[in-house]
CSV table of C-alpha atoms in Angstrom, one decimal:
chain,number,residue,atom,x,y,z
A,20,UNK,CA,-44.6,19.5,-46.8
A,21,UNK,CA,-48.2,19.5,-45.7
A,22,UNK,CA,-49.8,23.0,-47.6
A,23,UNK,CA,-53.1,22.4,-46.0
A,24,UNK,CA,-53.2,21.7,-42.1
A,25,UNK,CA,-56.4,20.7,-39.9
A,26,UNK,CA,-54.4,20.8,-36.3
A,27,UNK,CA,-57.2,19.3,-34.0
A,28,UNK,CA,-57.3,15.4,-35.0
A,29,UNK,CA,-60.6,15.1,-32.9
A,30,UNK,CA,-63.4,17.2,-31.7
A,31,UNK,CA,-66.7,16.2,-29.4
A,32,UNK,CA,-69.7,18.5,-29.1
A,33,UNK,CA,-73.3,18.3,-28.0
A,34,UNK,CA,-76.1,18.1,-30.3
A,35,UNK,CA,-77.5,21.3,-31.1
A,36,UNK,CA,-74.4,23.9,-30.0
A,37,UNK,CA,-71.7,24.5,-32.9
A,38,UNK,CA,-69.1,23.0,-34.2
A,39,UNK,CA,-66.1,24.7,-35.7
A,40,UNK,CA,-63.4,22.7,-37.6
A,41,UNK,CA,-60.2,24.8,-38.8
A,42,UNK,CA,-57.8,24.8,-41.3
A,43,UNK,CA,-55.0,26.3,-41.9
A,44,UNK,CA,-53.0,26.5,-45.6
A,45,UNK,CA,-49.5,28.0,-46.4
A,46,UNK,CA,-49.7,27.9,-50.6
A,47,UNK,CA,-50.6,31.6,-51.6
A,48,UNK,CA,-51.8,30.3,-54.8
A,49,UNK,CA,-54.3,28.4,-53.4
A,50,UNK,CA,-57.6,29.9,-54.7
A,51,UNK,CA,-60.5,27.6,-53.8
A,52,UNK,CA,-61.1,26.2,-50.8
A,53,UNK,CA,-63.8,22.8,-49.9
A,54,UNK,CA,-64.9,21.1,-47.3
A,55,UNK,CA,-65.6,17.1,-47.8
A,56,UNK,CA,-67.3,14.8,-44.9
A,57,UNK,CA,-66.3,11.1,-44.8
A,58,UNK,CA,-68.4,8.1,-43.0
A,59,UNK,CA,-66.3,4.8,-42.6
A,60,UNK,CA,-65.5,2.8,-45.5
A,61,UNK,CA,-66.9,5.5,-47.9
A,62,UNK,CA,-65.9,8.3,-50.1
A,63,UNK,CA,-65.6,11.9,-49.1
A,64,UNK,CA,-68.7,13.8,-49.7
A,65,UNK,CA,-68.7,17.3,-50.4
A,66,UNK,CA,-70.3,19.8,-48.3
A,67,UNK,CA,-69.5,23.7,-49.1
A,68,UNK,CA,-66.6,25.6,-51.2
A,69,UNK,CA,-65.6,28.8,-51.4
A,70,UNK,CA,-63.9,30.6,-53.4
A,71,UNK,CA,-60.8,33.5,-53.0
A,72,UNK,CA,-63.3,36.6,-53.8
A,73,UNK,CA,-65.7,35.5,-50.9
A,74,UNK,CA,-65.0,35.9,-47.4
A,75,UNK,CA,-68.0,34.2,-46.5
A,76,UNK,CA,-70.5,31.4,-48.1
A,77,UNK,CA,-73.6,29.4,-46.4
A,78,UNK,CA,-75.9,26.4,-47.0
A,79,UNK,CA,-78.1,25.6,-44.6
A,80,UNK,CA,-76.5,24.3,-41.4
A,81,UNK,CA,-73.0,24.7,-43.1
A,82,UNK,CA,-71.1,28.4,-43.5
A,83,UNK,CA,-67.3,27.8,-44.1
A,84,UNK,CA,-65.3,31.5,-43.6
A,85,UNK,CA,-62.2,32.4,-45.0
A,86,UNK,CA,-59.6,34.9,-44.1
A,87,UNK,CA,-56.8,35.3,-46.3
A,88,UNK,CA,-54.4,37.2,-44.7
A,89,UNK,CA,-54.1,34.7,-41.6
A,90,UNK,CA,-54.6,31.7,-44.7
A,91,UNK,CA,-57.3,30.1,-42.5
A,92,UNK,CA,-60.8,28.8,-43.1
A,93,UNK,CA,-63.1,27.3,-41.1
A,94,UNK,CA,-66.6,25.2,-40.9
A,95,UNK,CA,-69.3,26.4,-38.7
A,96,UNK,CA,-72.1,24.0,-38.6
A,97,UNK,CA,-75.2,25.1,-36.2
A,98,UNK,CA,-76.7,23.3,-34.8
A,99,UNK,CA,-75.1,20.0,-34.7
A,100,UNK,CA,-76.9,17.0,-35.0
A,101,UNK,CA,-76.0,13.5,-34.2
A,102,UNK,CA,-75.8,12.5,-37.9
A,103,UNK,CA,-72.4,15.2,-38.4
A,104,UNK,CA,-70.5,12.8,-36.7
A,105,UNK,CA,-67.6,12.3,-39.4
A,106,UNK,CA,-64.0,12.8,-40.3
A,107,UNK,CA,-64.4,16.4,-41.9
A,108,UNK,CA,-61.5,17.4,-44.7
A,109,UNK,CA,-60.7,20.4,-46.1
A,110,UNK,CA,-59.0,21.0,-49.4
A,111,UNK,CA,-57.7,23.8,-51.3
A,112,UNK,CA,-57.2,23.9,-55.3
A,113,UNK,CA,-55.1,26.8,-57.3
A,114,UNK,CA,-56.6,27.9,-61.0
A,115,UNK,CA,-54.0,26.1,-63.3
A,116,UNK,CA,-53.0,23.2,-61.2
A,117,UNK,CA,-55.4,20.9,-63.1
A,118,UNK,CA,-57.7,21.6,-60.1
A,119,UNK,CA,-55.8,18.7,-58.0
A,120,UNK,CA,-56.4,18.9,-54.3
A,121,UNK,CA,-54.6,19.0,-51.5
A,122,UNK,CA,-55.9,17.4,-48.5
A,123,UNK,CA,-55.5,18.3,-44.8
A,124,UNK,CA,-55.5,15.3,-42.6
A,125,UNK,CA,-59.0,15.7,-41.4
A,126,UNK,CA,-60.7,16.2,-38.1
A,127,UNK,CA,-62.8,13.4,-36.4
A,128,UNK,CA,-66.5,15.2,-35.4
A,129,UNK,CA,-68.0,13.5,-32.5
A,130,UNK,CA,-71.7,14.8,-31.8
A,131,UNK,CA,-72.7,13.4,-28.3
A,132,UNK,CA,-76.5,13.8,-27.3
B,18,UNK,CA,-77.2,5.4,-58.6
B,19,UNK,CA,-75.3,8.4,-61.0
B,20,UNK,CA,-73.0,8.5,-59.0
B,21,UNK,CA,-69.1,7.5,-59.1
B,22,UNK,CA,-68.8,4.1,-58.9
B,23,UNK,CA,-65.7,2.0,-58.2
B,24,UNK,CA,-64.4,-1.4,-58.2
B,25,UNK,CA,-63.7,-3.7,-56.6
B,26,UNK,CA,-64.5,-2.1,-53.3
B,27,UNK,CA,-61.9,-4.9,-51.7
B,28,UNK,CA,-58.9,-6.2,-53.6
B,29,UNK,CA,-56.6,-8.4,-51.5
B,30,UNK,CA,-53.1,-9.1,-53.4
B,31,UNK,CA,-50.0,-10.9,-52.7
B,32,UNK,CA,-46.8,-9.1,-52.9
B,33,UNK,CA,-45.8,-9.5,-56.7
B,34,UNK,CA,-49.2,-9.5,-58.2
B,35,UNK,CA,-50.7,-7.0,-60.1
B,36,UNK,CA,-54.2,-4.8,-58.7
B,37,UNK,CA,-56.8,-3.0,-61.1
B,38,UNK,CA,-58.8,-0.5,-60.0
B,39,UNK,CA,-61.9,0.9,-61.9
B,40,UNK,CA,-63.7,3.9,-62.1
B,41,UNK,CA,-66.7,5.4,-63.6
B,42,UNK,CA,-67.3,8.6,-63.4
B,43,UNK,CA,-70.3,10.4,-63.1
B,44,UNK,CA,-73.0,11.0,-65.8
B,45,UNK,CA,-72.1,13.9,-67.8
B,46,UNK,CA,-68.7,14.0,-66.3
B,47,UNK,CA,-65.6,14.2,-68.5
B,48,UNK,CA,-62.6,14.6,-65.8
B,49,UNK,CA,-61.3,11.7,-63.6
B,50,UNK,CA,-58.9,12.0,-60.6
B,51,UNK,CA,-57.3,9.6,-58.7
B,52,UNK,CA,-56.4,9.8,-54.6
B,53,UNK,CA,-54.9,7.7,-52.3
B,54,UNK,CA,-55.7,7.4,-48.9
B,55,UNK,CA,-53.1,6.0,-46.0
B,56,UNK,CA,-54.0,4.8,-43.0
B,57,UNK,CA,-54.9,7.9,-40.9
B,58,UNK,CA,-53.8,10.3,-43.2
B,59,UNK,CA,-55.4,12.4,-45.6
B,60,UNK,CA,-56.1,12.5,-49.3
B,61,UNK,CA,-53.0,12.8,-51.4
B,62,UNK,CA,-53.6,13.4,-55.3
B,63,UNK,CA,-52.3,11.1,-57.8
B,64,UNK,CA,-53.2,11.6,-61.2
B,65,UNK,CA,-56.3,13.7,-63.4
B,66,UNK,CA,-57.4,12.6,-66.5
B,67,UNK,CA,-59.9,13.3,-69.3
B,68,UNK,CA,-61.0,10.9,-71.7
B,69,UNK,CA,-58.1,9.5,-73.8
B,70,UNK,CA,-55.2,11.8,-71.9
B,71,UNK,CA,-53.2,12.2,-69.0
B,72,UNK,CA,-53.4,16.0,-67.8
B,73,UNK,CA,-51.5,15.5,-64.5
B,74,UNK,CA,-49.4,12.8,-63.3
B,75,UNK,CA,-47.4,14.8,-60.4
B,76,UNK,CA,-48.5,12.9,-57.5
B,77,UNK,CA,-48.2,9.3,-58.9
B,78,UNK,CA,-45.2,7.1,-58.6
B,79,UNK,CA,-42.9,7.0,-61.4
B,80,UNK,CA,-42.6,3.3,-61.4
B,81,UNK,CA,-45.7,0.1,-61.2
B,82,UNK,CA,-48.4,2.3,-61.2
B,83,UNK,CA,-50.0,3.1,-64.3
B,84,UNK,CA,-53.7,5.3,-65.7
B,85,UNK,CA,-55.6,5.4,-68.4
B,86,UNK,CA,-59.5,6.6,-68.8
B,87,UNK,CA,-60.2,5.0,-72.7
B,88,UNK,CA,-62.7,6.7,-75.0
B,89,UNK,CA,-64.7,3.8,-74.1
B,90,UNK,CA,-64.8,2.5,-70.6
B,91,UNK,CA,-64.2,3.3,-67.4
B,92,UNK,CA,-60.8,4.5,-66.3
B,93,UNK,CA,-58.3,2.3,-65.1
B,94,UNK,CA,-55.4,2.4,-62.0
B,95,UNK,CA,-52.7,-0.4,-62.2
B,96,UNK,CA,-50.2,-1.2,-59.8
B,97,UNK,CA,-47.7,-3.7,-61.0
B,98,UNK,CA,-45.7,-6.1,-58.3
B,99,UNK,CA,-47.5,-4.5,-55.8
B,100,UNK,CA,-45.6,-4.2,-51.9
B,101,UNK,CA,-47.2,-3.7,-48.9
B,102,UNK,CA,-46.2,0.1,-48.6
B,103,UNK,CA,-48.9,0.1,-51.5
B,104,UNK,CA,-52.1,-1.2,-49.1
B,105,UNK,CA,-55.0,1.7,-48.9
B,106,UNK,CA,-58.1,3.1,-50.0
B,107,UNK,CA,-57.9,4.3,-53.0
B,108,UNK,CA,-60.5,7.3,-54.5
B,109,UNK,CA,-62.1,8.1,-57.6
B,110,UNK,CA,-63.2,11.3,-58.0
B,111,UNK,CA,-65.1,13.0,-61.3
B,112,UNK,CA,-65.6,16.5,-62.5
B,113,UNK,CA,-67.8,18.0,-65.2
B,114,UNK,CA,-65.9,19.8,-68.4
B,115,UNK,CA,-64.8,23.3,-66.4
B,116,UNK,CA,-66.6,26.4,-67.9
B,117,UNK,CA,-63.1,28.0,-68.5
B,118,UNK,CA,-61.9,31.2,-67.9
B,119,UNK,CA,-60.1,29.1,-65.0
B,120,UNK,CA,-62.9,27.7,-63.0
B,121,UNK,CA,-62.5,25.5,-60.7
B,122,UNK,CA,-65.5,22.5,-61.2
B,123,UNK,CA,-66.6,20.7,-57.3
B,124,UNK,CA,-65.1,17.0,-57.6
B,125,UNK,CA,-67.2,14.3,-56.0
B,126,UNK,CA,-65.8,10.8,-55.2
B,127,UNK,CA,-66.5,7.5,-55.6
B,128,UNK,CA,-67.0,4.7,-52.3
B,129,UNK,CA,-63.2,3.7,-53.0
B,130,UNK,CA,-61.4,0.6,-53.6
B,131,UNK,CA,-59.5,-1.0,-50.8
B,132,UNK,CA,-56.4,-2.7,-51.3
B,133,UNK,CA,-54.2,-4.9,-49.4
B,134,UNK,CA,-50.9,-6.4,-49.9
B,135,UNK,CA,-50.1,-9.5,-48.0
């Protein structure tokens, strides 16, 4: 069963207007939410978390947003530059699971010029 | 470099052989996690350990595959007889000690190791 979804495989925008990946969860547990960016042939890097208290949290170009009634987050990152082109993840962890996460599938960001 | 560091970053194997793969965490870092990655899929957890002890083997296969993070040492994934079902990219992740009161520390990963079976 896939607890964490990202629905949109792929996603193209121009340099310098937003971007906005979702996600989408269905485990009520989950607490603690990430967002990870991934270049070919290397690990995830993390961007931004947030946790369950917060509704919103920002760094720099990054602000990830979570409602928890609908169970969906999402990454706004303004403006985009060329360099955001990625695969984007987002994971979610639940206090007392060992903090293991649980991937979505990831969305491919394409940032045209 | 402080960060996570992994190898081999390729490991090519014959079906029947055995793969290795090594992780160091970071600096400072006490918690190791294991992921492996499919083709075109995401992330799936495999196993979290601290030094000297397995805290969570949920997502790892029963049988061939194997962890261990010694006192001294980096930690250690092993396949035995590996199949081809068992080719991807496989993650290392590391953690500081969590502050308790169930906190949840940021895990940052390692380049991977990618395997394949012929």
């Amino acid at each position: 069963d896939q607890q964490v979804k990202q629905n949109s495989p792929s996603l193209s925008v121009q340099e310098g207007r937003i971007s906005i990946l979702n996600c989408d969860y269905t485990n009520s547990m989950f607490d603690y939410f990430l967002w990870y960016k991934k270049y070919p042939a290397e690990g995830p890097t993390f961007l931004i978390s947030i946790s369950s208290i917060k509704d919103k949290n920002e760094d720099g170009r990054f602000t990830v947003f979570l409602n928890k009634s609908a169970k969906h987050l999402s990454l706004h990152i303004v403006p985009s530059q060329p360099g955001d082109s990625a695969v984007y993840f987002c994971a979610a962890s639940a206090t007392g699971t060992a903090s293991k996460l649980t991937f979505g599938t990831g969305t491919r960001l394409q940032v045209t010029l | 470099n402080a960060g996570v560091m992994q190898n081999p970053r390729h490991l090519v194997r014959r079906r029947g052989q055995e793969a290795r793969l090594r992780c160091s965490p970071m600096k400072g870092h006490s918690h190791v996690y294991w992921y492996r990655q499919l083709p075109e899929e995401g992330l799936k957890f495999m196993v979290y350990l601290q030094k000297e002890n397995i805290i969570d083997e949920s997502g790892m296969p029963k049988e061939r595959f194997s962890a261990e993070f010694p006192k001294e040492g980096p930690s250690i994934l092993r396949i035995q007889q590996v199949v081809r079902g068992d080719s991807a990219a496989y993650f290392c992740a590391s953690s500081p000690e969590d502050r308790g009161r169930g906190s949840i520390e940021t895990q940052y990963f390692g380049p991977g190791t990618r395997l394949l079976v012929l």
